[in-house]
Short mmCIF file of C-alpha atoms in Angstrom, two decimals:
data_model
loop_
_atom_site.label_atom_id
_atom_site.label_comp_id
_atom_site.label_asym_id
_atom_site.label_seq_id
_atom_site.Cartn_x
_atom_site.Cartn_y
_atom_site.Cartn_z
CA UNK A 1 0.00 0.00 0.00
CA UNK A 2 1.48 3.33 -1.03
CA UNK A 3 0.73 6.31 1.19
CA UNK A 4 0.75 9.54 -0.81
CA UNK A 5 -0.56 12.20 1.52
CA UNK A 6 -3.06 13.28 4.11
CA UNK A 7 -5.49 16.03 4.97
CA UNK A 8 -7.36 17.06 8.11
CA UNK A 9 -11.05 17.92 7.99
CA UNK A 10 -12.86 18.70 11.24
CA UNK A 11 -16.42 17.62 11.89
CA UNK A 12 -18.26 19.25 14.83
CA UNK A 13 -20.54 16.97 16.79
CA UNK A 14 -23.36 18.26 18.98
CA UNK A 15 -25.25 16.02 21.36
CA UNK A 16 -28.20 14.46 19.57
CA UNK A 17 -27.46 16.33 16.34
CA UNK A 18 -25.11 13.90 14.62
CA UNK A 19 -22.28 14.94 12.35
CA UNK A 20 -22.22 18.42 10.91
CA UNK A 21 -21.29 19.31 7.36
CA UNK A 22 -17.72 18.80 6.26
CA UNK A 23 -15.84 22.06 6.74
CA UNK A 24 -13.03 23.42 4.64
CA UNK A 25 -9.82 21.46 5.25
CA UNK A 26 -7.12 22.95 7.38
CA UNK A 27 -3.67 21.84 8.44
CA UNK A 28 -4.57 21.98 12.13
CA UNK A 29 -3.52 18.99 14.16
CA UNK A 30 -5.98 17.36 16.61
CA UNK A 31 -5.28 17.96 20.26
CA UNK A 32 -5.06 15.29 22.98
CA UNK A 33 -8.56 14.13 23.85
CA UNK A 34 -9.98 14.73 20.37
CA UNK A 35 -11.36 11.83 18.37
CA UNK A 36 -9.97 11.11 14.92
CA UNK A 37 -11.66 9.23 12.10
CA UNK A 38 -9.08 7.80 9.72
CA UNK A 39 -10.12 6.98 6.17
CA UNK A 40 -7.50 4.48 5.03
CA UNK A 41 -7.82 4.17 1.29
CA UNK A 42 -7.04 0.69 0.00
CA UNK A 43 -5.55 -0.30 -3.38
CA UNK A 44 -7.90 0.39 -6.28
CA UNK A 45 -10.16 -2.48 -7.29
CA UNK A 46 -13.70 -2.78 -8.63
CA UNK A 47 -16.21 -4.17 -6.14
CA UNK A 48 -20.03 -4.07 -6.30
CA UNK A 49 -21.85 -1.22 -4.60
CA UNK A 50 -24.92 -1.97 -2.51
CA UNK A 51 -27.24 0.82 -1.39
CA UNK A 52 -28.70 0.44 2.08
CA UNK A 53 -31.57 2.17 3.92
CA UNK A 54 -28.98 4.24 5.78
CA UNK A 55 -27.68 5.71 2.50
CA UNK A 56 -29.94 7.28 -0.16
CA UNK A 57 -29.82 5.53 -3.51
CA UNK A 58 -28.90 8.83 -5.17
CA UNK A 59 -25.65 8.86 -3.17
CA UNK A 60 -24.23 5.41 -3.89
CA UNK A 61 -20.68 6.57 -3.17
CA UNK A 62 -21.44 6.44 0.55
CA UNK A 63 -23.02 3.00 0.46
CA UNK A 64 -20.94 0.16 1.89
CA UNK A 65 -19.54 -2.20 -0.68
CA UNK A 66 -19.81 -5.95 -0.78
CA UNK A 67 -16.35 -7.39 -0.67
CA UNK A 68 -14.44 -10.25 0.88
CA UNK A 69 -15.23 -10.86 4.52
CA UNK A 70 -12.60 -9.30 6.78
CA UNK A 71 -9.96 -11.76 7.83
CA UNK A 72 -9.74 -12.67 11.47
CA UNK A 73 -6.70 -11.15 13.15
CA UNK A 74 -3.73 -13.44 12.98
CA UNK A 75 -1.91 -14.17 16.19
CA UNK A 76 1.05 -11.80 16.16
CA UNK A 77 3.05 -13.23 19.00
CA UNK A 78 6.69 -12.34 18.58
CA UNK A 79 8.96 -15.06 17.26
CA UNK A 80 12.67 -14.46 17.68
CA UNK A 81 14.77 -12.91 14.92
CA UNK A 82 17.97 -14.38 16.41
CA UNK A 83 18.80 -10.96 17.88
CA UNK A 84 17.83 -10.04 21.43
CA UNK A 85 18.19 -6.36 20.61
CA UNK A 86 15.96 -6.60 17.52
CA UNK A 87 13.36 -8.62 19.42
CA UNK A 88 13.27 -5.95 22.14
CA UNK A 89 13.01 -3.11 19.62
CA UNK A 90 10.08 -4.81 17.91
CA UNK A 91 8.30 -5.15 21.26
CA UNK A 92 8.96 -1.48 22.01
CA UNK A 93 7.73 -0.39 18.60
CA UNK A 94 4.56 -2.44 18.99
CA UNK A 95 3.89 -0.76 22.33
CA UNK A 96 4.68 2.65 20.83
CA UNK A 97 2.28 2.15 17.92
CA UNK A 98 -0.49 1.09 20.29
CA UNK A 99 0.08 4.12 22.53
CA UNK A 100 1.09 6.98 20.21
CA UNK A 101 0.49 5.75 16.68
CA UNK A 102 3.02 5.87 13.85
CA UNK A 103 6.01 8.15 14.56
CA UNK A 104 6.69 11.16 12.35
CA UNK A 105 10.46 10.56 12.45
CA UNK A 106 12.07 7.11 12.59
CA UNK A 107 15.74 6.81 13.53
CA UNK A 108 17.51 3.74 12.12
CA UNK A 109 21.06 2.45 12.25
CA UNK A 110 23.41 0.30 14.31
CA UNK A 111 24.48 0.56 17.94
CA UNK A 112 26.05 3.92 17.16
CA UNK A 113 22.56 5.30 16.46
CA UNK A 114 20.91 3.19 19.16
CA UNK A 115 22.77 5.10 21.84
CA UNK A 116 23.76 8.13 19.78
CA UNK A 117 20.52 9.94 18.77
CA UNK A 118 18.12 10.87 21.56
CA UNK A 119 14.47 10.83 20.36
CA UNK A 120 13.24 12.68 23.45
CA UNK A 121 15.75 15.50 22.98
CA UNK A 122 14.92 15.63 19.27
CA UNK A 123 11.18 15.93 20.00
CA UNK A 124 11.85 18.74 22.45
CA UNK A 125 14.20 20.60 20.08
CA UNK A 126 11.69 20.37 17.22
CA UNK A 127 8.92 21.51 19.52
CA UNK A 128 10.97 24.65 20.12
CA UNK A 129 11.17 25.08 16.33
CA UNK A 130 7.40 25.04 15.87
CA UNK A 131 6.55 21.32 15.66
CA UNK A 132 4.69 20.79 18.95
CA UNK A 133 3.22 17.38 18.10
CA UNK A 134 6.17 15.70 16.38
CA UNK A 135 6.75 12.05 17.39
CA UNK A 136 10.14 10.32 17.19
CA UNK A 137 11.15 6.68 17.66
CA UNK A 138 14.63 5.16 17.53
CA UNK A 139 14.49 1.76 15.77
CA UNK A 140 18.23 1.12 15.70
CA UNK A 141 19.71 -2.34 16.32
CA UNK A 142 23.14 -3.54 17.41
CA UNK A 143 25.21 -4.66 14.44
CA UNK A 144 22.75 -3.32 11.86
CA UNK A 145 24.24 -2.87 8.40
CA UNK A 146 22.68 -1.24 5.35
CA UNK A 147 21.13 -4.62 4.49
CA UNK A 148 19.50 -4.81 7.93
CA UNK A 149 18.10 -1.27 7.62
CA UNK A 150 16.73 -2.12 4.16
CA UNK A 151 15.09 -5.25 5.59
CA UNK A 152 13.57 -3.36 8.54
CA UNK A 153 12.01 -0.72 6.29
CA UNK A 154 10.83 -2.90 3.41
CA UNK A 155 10.08 -6.23 5.08
CA UNK A 156 9.50 -5.77 8.80
CA UNK A 157 7.55 -2.53 9.17
CA UNK A 158 4.13 -2.49 7.43
CA UNK A 159 3.50 0.40 5.04
CA UNK A 160 0.94 2.02 7.34
CA UNK A 161 3.54 2.29 10.12
CA UNK A 162 6.30 3.93 8.07
CA UNK A 163 7.27 7.43 9.22
CA UNK A 164 7.03 10.75 7.43
CA UNK A 165 10.83 11.25 7.66
CA UNK A 166 13.77 8.83 7.96
CA UNK A 167 16.91 9.66 9.94
CA UNK A 168 19.62 7.08 9.27
CA UNK A 169 22.51 7.63 11.65
CA UNK A 170 25.65 5.50 11.30
CA UNK A 171 29.03 5.49 9.58
CA UNK A 172 31.37 3.75 7.17
CA UNK A 173 31.42 0.42 9.00
CA UNK A 174 27.71 -0.16 8.23
CA UNK A 175 28.41 0.08 4.49
CA UNK A 176 31.58 -2.03 4.36
CA UNK A 177 30.72 -4.80 1.89
CA UNK A 178 34.09 -6.46 2.40
CA UNK A 179 33.29 -7.96 5.79
CA UNK A 180 30.81 -10.71 6.65
CA UNK A 181 27.33 -9.47 7.54
CA UNK A 182 26.61 -11.84 10.39
CA UNK A 183 23.71 -9.82 11.80
CA UNK A 184 21.77 -9.94 8.54
CA UNK A 185 22.54 -13.64 8.03
CA UNK A 186 21.20 -14.48 11.50
CA UNK A 187 17.99 -12.54 10.82
CA UNK A 188 17.38 -14.35 7.52
CA UNK A 189 17.75 -17.73 9.24
CA UNK A 190 15.48 -16.81 12.17
CA UNK A 191 11.99 -18.16 12.97
CA UNK A 192 10.73 -14.57 12.95
CA UNK A 193 11.85 -14.04 9.35
CA UNK A 194 10.13 -17.27 8.29
CA UNK A 195 6.94 -15.91 9.85
CA UNK A 196 7.39 -12.70 7.85
CA UNK A 197 7.76 -14.69 4.63
CA UNK A 198 4.46 -16.36 5.46
CA UNK A 199 2.82 -12.94 5.51
CA UNK A 200 2.50 -12.46 9.27
CA UNK A 201 4.26 -9.34 10.54
CA UNK A 202 4.78 -8.93 14.30
CA UNK A 203 3.90 -5.25 13.78
CA UNK A 204 0.56 -5.92 12.04
CA UNK A 205 -2.64 -5.18 13.89
CA UNK A 206 -1.10 -2.47 16.07
CA UNK A 207 -3.05 0.42 14.56
CA UNK A 208 -4.74 2.58 17.17
CA UNK A 209 -8.49 2.72 17.26
CA UNK A 210 -11.53 0.67 16.29
CA UNK A 211 -12.47 -0.27 12.74
CA UNK A 212 -15.95 1.14 12.07
CA UNK A 213 -16.39 -0.50 8.70
CA UNK A 214 -15.74 0.11 5.02
CA UNK A 215 -17.02 2.73 2.61
CA UNK A 216 -16.50 3.65 -1.03
CA UNK A 217 -14.14 6.64 -1.38
CA UNK A 218 -14.72 7.37 -5.09
CA UNK A 219 -16.46 10.67 -4.41
CA UNK A 220 -15.29 11.64 -0.94
CA UNK A 221 -14.59 15.41 -0.78
CA UNK A 222 -10.88 14.90 -0.23
CA UNK A 223 -8.77 18.01 0.20
CA UNK A 224 -5.94 16.54 -1.82
CA UNK A 225 -5.90 15.18 -5.37
CA UNK A 226 -3.24 13.81 -7.64
CA UNK A 227 -0.60 16.41 -8.59
CA UNK A 228 -1.07 17.86 -12.04
CA UNK A 229 -4.68 16.64 -12.42
CA UNK A 230 -7.10 19.58 -12.88
CA UNK A 231 -10.22 19.51 -10.76
CA UNK A 232 -12.40 19.39 -13.89
CA UNK A 233 -10.54 16.28 -15.06
CA UNK A 234 -10.96 14.68 -11.64
CA UNK A 235 -14.67 15.45 -11.75
CA UNK A 236 -15.03 13.83 -15.18
CA UNK A 237 -13.17 10.77 -13.95
CA UNK A 238 -15.52 10.52 -10.95
CA UNK A 239 -18.61 10.80 -13.12
CA UNK A 240 -17.36 8.08 -15.45
CA UNK A 241 -17.30 5.48 -12.68
CA UNK A 242 -20.27 3.09 -13.05
CA UNK A 243 -22.84 3.63 -10.36
CA UNK A 244 -22.90 -0.09 -9.60
CA UNK A 245 -19.15 -0.39 -8.91
CA UNK A 246 -16.82 1.01 -6.29
CA UNK A 247 -13.34 1.67 -7.66
CA UNK A 248 -11.75 2.91 -4.44
CA UNK A 249 -12.69 1.07 -1.23
CA UNK A 250 -11.68 2.60 2.08
CA UNK A 251 -11.64 1.60 5.73
CA UNK A 252 -12.93 3.82 8.56
CA UNK A 253 -11.04 3.75 11.87
CA UNK A 254 -11.88 5.88 14.91
CA UNK A 255 -9.36 6.57 17.65
CA UNK A 256 -8.77 9.07 20.43
CA UNK A 257 -5.65 11.21 20.33
CA UNK A 258 -3.48 10.59 23.36
CA UNK A 259 -1.15 13.14 24.88
CA UNK A 260 2.57 12.77 24.29
CA UNK A 261 4.25 13.01 27.65
CA UNK A 262 6.83 15.76 28.09
CA UNK A 263 10.45 14.63 28.31
CA UNK A 264 10.75 13.01 31.76
CA UNK A 265 13.90 12.00 33.56
CA UNK A 266 13.07 8.34 33.96
CA UNK A 267 15.09 5.90 31.86
CA UNK A 268 11.99 3.81 31.12
CA UNK A 269 10.56 6.55 28.91
CA UNK A 270 13.76 6.84 26.86
CA UNK A 271 13.85 3.08 26.43
CA UNK A 272 10.19 3.08 25.35
CA UNK A 273 11.22 5.40 22.50
CA UNK A 274 14.04 3.02 21.53
CA UNK A 275 17.08 4.81 22.98
CA UNK A 276 19.76 2.87 24.82
CA UNK A 277 20.96 5.18 27.57
CA UNK A 278 24.69 4.98 28.36
CA UNK A 279 26.11 7.10 31.16
CA UNK A 280 29.80 6.14 30.81
CA UNK A 281 32.19 8.92 29.83
CA UNK A 282 35.20 8.07 27.68
CA UNK A 283 38.54 8.61 29.39
CA UNK A 284 41.39 7.35 27.14
CA UNK A 285 43.78 6.73 30.04
CA UNK A 286 41.38 4.53 31.97
CA UNK A 287 39.76 2.97 28.91
CA UNK A 288 42.98 1.56 27.48
CA UNK A 289 43.96 0.15 30.85
CA UNK A 290 40.99 -2.19 30.46
CA UNK A 291 40.87 -2.67 26.67
CA UNK A 292 43.69 -3.07 24.14
CA UNK A 293 44.37 -0.25 21.70
CA UNK A 294 43.71 -1.60 18.19
CA UNK A 295 45.05 0.18 15.13
CA UNK A 296 42.70 0.85 12.21
CA UNK A 297 44.90 -1.38 10.05
CA UNK A 298 43.85 -4.38 12.16
CA UNK A 299 40.28 -3.34 13.02
CA UNK A 300 37.86 -6.11 11.97
CA UNK A 301 35.12 -3.56 11.28
CA UNK A 302 37.23 -2.28 8.36
CA UNK A 303 38.29 -5.72 7.14
CA UNK A 304 38.58 -5.85 3.31
CA UNK A 305 37.10 -2.34 3.28
CA UNK A 306 34.90 -1.88 0.22
CA UNK A 307 32.08 0.54 -0.50
CA UNK A 308 30.97 -1.38 -3.60
CA UNK A 309 28.78 -4.42 -3.08
CA UNK A 310 25.66 -5.58 -1.25
CA UNK A 311 25.73 -2.87 1.42
CA UNK A 312 25.89 -0.02 -1.08
CA UNK A 313 23.16 -1.72 -3.11
CA UNK A 314 21.03 -1.88 0.05
CA UNK A 315 21.59 1.84 0.63
CA UNK A 316 20.45 2.55 -2.93
CA UNK A 317 17.31 0.45 -2.37
CA UNK A 318 16.47 2.37 0.81
CA UNK A 319 16.96 5.70 -0.97
CA UNK A 320 14.76 4.63 -3.88
CA UNK A 321 12.16 3.25 -1.46
CA UNK A 322 12.03 6.54 0.45
CA UNK A 323 11.87 8.63 -2.71
CA UNK A 324 9.00 6.55 -4.15
CA UNK A 325 7.01 7.08 -0.97
CA UNK A 326 7.99 10.75 -0.70
CA UNK A 327 9.70 10.17 2.66
CA UNK A 328 12.65 12.56 3.13
CA UNK A 329 15.82 10.61 3.97
CA UNK A 330 18.80 12.03 5.82
CA UNK A 331 21.94 9.94 6.37
CA UNK A 332 24.06 11.22 9.26
CA UNK A 333 27.71 10.21 9.52
CA UNK A 334 28.03 10.24 13.31
CA UNK A 335 31.12 11.78 14.95
CA UNK A 336 34.13 9.83 16.18
CA UNK A 337 36.78 10.69 18.74
CA UNK A 338 40.20 11.91 17.66
CA UNK A 339 41.61 8.92 19.56
CA UNK A 340 39.74 6.58 17.25
CA UNK A 341 40.64 8.37 14.03
CA UNK A 342 44.19 7.18 13.47
CA UNK A 343 45.72 7.51 9.95
CA UNK A 344 44.20 4.23 8.67
CA UNK A 345 40.66 4.97 9.87
CA UNK A 346 40.92 8.57 8.68
CA UNK A 347 41.73 7.32 5.16
CA UNK A 348 38.72 4.99 5.24
CA UNK A 349 36.48 7.80 6.48
CA UNK A 350 37.56 10.15 3.69
CA UNK A 351 36.81 7.48 1.13
CA UNK A 352 33.39 6.99 2.72
CA UNK A 353 32.63 10.72 2.72
CA UNK A 354 33.40 11.03 -1.00
CA UNK A 355 31.28 7.98 -1.82
CA UNK A 356 28.32 9.16 0.26
CA UNK A 357 28.34 12.63 -1.27
CA UNK A 358 28.17 11.06 -4.73
CA UNK A 359 25.40 8.63 -3.69
CA UNK A 360 23.38 11.39 -2.04
CA UNK A 361 23.45 13.36 -5.27
CA UNK A 362 22.56 10.33 -7.39
CA UNK A 363 19.70 9.08 -5.21
CA UNK A 364 18.36 12.41 -3.91
CA UNK A 365 18.88 12.08 -0.17
CA UNK A 366 20.67 14.31 2.33
CA UNK A 367 24.12 13.40 3.63
CA UNK A 368 25.14 15.09 6.87
CA UNK A 369 28.80 14.57 7.83
CA UNK A 370 29.60 15.05 11.54
CA UNK A 371 32.96 13.23 11.63
CA UNK A 372 35.54 15.72 12.80
CA UNK A 373 32.95 18.20 14.06
CA UNK A 374 34.87 20.14 16.73
CA UNK A 375 31.97 20.54 19.17
CA UNK A 376 30.58 17.00 18.83
CA UNK A 377 33.84 15.03 18.95
CA UNK A 378 34.70 15.75 22.58
CA UNK A 379 35.49 12.76 24.80
CA UNK A 380 32.79 13.87 27.26
CA UNK A 381 30.15 13.00 24.65
CA UNK A 382 31.40 9.43 24.16
CA UNK A 383 31.17 6.15 26.06
CA UNK A 384 34.08 4.60 24.11
CA UNK A 385 36.18 5.75 21.13
CA UNK A 386 33.32 5.36 18.61
CA UNK A 387 30.01 5.23 20.54
CA UNK A 388 28.24 8.26 22.00
CA UNK A 389 26.84 8.41 25.53
CA UNK A 390 23.55 9.98 26.63
CA UNK A 391 25.03 13.49 26.69
CA UNK A 392 26.37 13.06 23.18
CA UNK A 393 23.02 11.64 22.03
CA UNK A 394 21.25 14.76 23.30
CA UNK A 395 23.83 17.05 21.67
CA UNK A 396 23.44 15.23 18.34
CA UNK A 397 19.65 15.56 18.52
CA UNK A 398 19.88 19.27 19.24
CA UNK A 399 22.33 19.78 16.37
CA UNK A 400 20.28 17.79 13.85
CA UNK A 401 17.02 19.53 14.73
CA UNK A 402 18.16 22.56 12.74
CA UNK A 403 18.78 20.46 9.63
CA UNK A 404 15.43 18.67 9.94
CA UNK A 405 13.25 21.79 9.95
CA UNK A 406 13.10 22.20 6.16
CA UNK A 407 12.46 18.54 5.18
CA UNK A 408 10.05 18.04 8.07
CA UNK A 409 8.03 21.08 7.03
CA UNK A 410 7.32 19.43 3.67
CA UNK A 411 5.58 16.45 5.31
CA UNK A 412 4.42 17.84 8.67
CA UNK A 413 3.25 21.47 8.31
CA UNK A 414 3.73 23.64 11.36
CA UNK A 415 0.42 24.92 12.74
CA UNK A 416 -0.05 28.67 12.41
CA UNK A 417 -1.66 30.91 14.99
CA UNK A 418 -4.95 30.77 13.05
CA UNK A 419 -5.06 26.98 12.79
CA UNK A 420 -3.47 25.86 16.04
CA UNK A 421 -6.84 26.21 17.81
CA UNK A 422 -9.48 25.35 15.19
CA UNK A 423 -12.27 25.13 17.77
CA UNK A 424 -12.15 28.79 18.85
CA UNK A 425 -15.09 29.75 16.61
CA UNK A 426 -17.46 27.28 18.29
CA UNK A 427 -19.40 27.81 21.52
CA UNK A 428 -17.37 27.44 24.68
CA UNK A 429 -19.98 25.05 26.05
CA UNK A 430 -18.93 22.39 23.55
CA UNK A 431 -16.21 20.16 24.98
CA UNK A 432 -12.99 19.59 23.03
CA UNK A 433 -13.76 15.90 23.15
CA UNK A 434 -16.94 16.58 21.20
CA UNK A 435 -15.06 17.08 17.95
CA UNK A 436 -14.14 14.51 15.37
CA UNK A 437 -11.30 14.90 12.92
CA UNK A 438 -11.43 13.16 9.54
CA UNK A 439 -7.98 11.98 8.54
CA UNK A 440 -7.86 10.98 4.89
CA UNK A 441 -4.87 8.90 3.86
CA UNK A 442 -4.55 8.42 0.13
CA UNK A 443 -3.18 5.32 -1.50
CA UNK A 444 -2.80 3.88 -4.97
#
């Protein structure tokens, strides 16, 4: 299912009066406590229409259609993917979807992103920039390569739970095709992957709300139409649809918007958003008393270093996937300590930077290089020579928030003063909870 866009339309509800007329669409976001009706438009197919007493025969577009009986929910108990970290992240994402719905920003990557980009700090920083309702989840996994990220986005996460913006945070080691990709191999041989191949995702059935039923969306007054199609053309296309067939079935789901808690201090909340909190601060003197100092020439992460092969191909697939679905993609090359960047690793990093700049231009994604950034490469921000700690994760989130404003504004408009409180024109006696929002999600 391909999600192309969305529009908000508010419907006032007065006690005993039913639904009011559909108002002009606005970009206002529903507030906590409001009820939302989602119209999830399914892939186009012709199914018979059937007028009912509840719908006048002269308005067949609102009559329910006769289609296949809805399938009973499949048991979505979690089977292992041969990775404790991945299994835990799937459980956290399931809980997140059930509580908050699909995140606006999804962070992906390896352990460097898992403990290196703070979703709570990023939400707070973007709130300061005019995105008060933005939701962020960190779905990074230890050992994740480009192939693992590609698998997570295209195989594991259902289309309806993909974000509006992707933030891929990692580095050159995740795209080294010269070394063995043990993490990806273990996932492909796991019982969980076999369940996926059978069509049963552990993240299916986690949509918030209650399914009201199905309608025909051929003539819904949607606020958004296909780019480049004049309204007169769209009207002719609508009129040409046979009255006895529904070309565009849709599913109605009602849910109540829940409040997103402000950034607390408890570690449980950070973990619920996918972040692995690490409090250790890197001290080279003490660190190398416990661990051997390994030169970049003998570092297994750079073994047979090559940026041409399956990992680069996986990166290209992710970029194409994001572009097809109009999801902005930003790849962030996370910082490293000066202790870690010896001459051998520095040479590898420069090769990686050149390659990523070329790929970003070819596949239309953003490449943000933070290696060598003077303010973000301090030892106090790191837990070891190449992994950030919680303070570094917060600093990275704050820094990236500035770069995310422009791409995020294309998919998540900031509410203006006139639309931030769309209920102001209605009587004060009407409760906020007495409003319904109609969320229309288009698909092809």
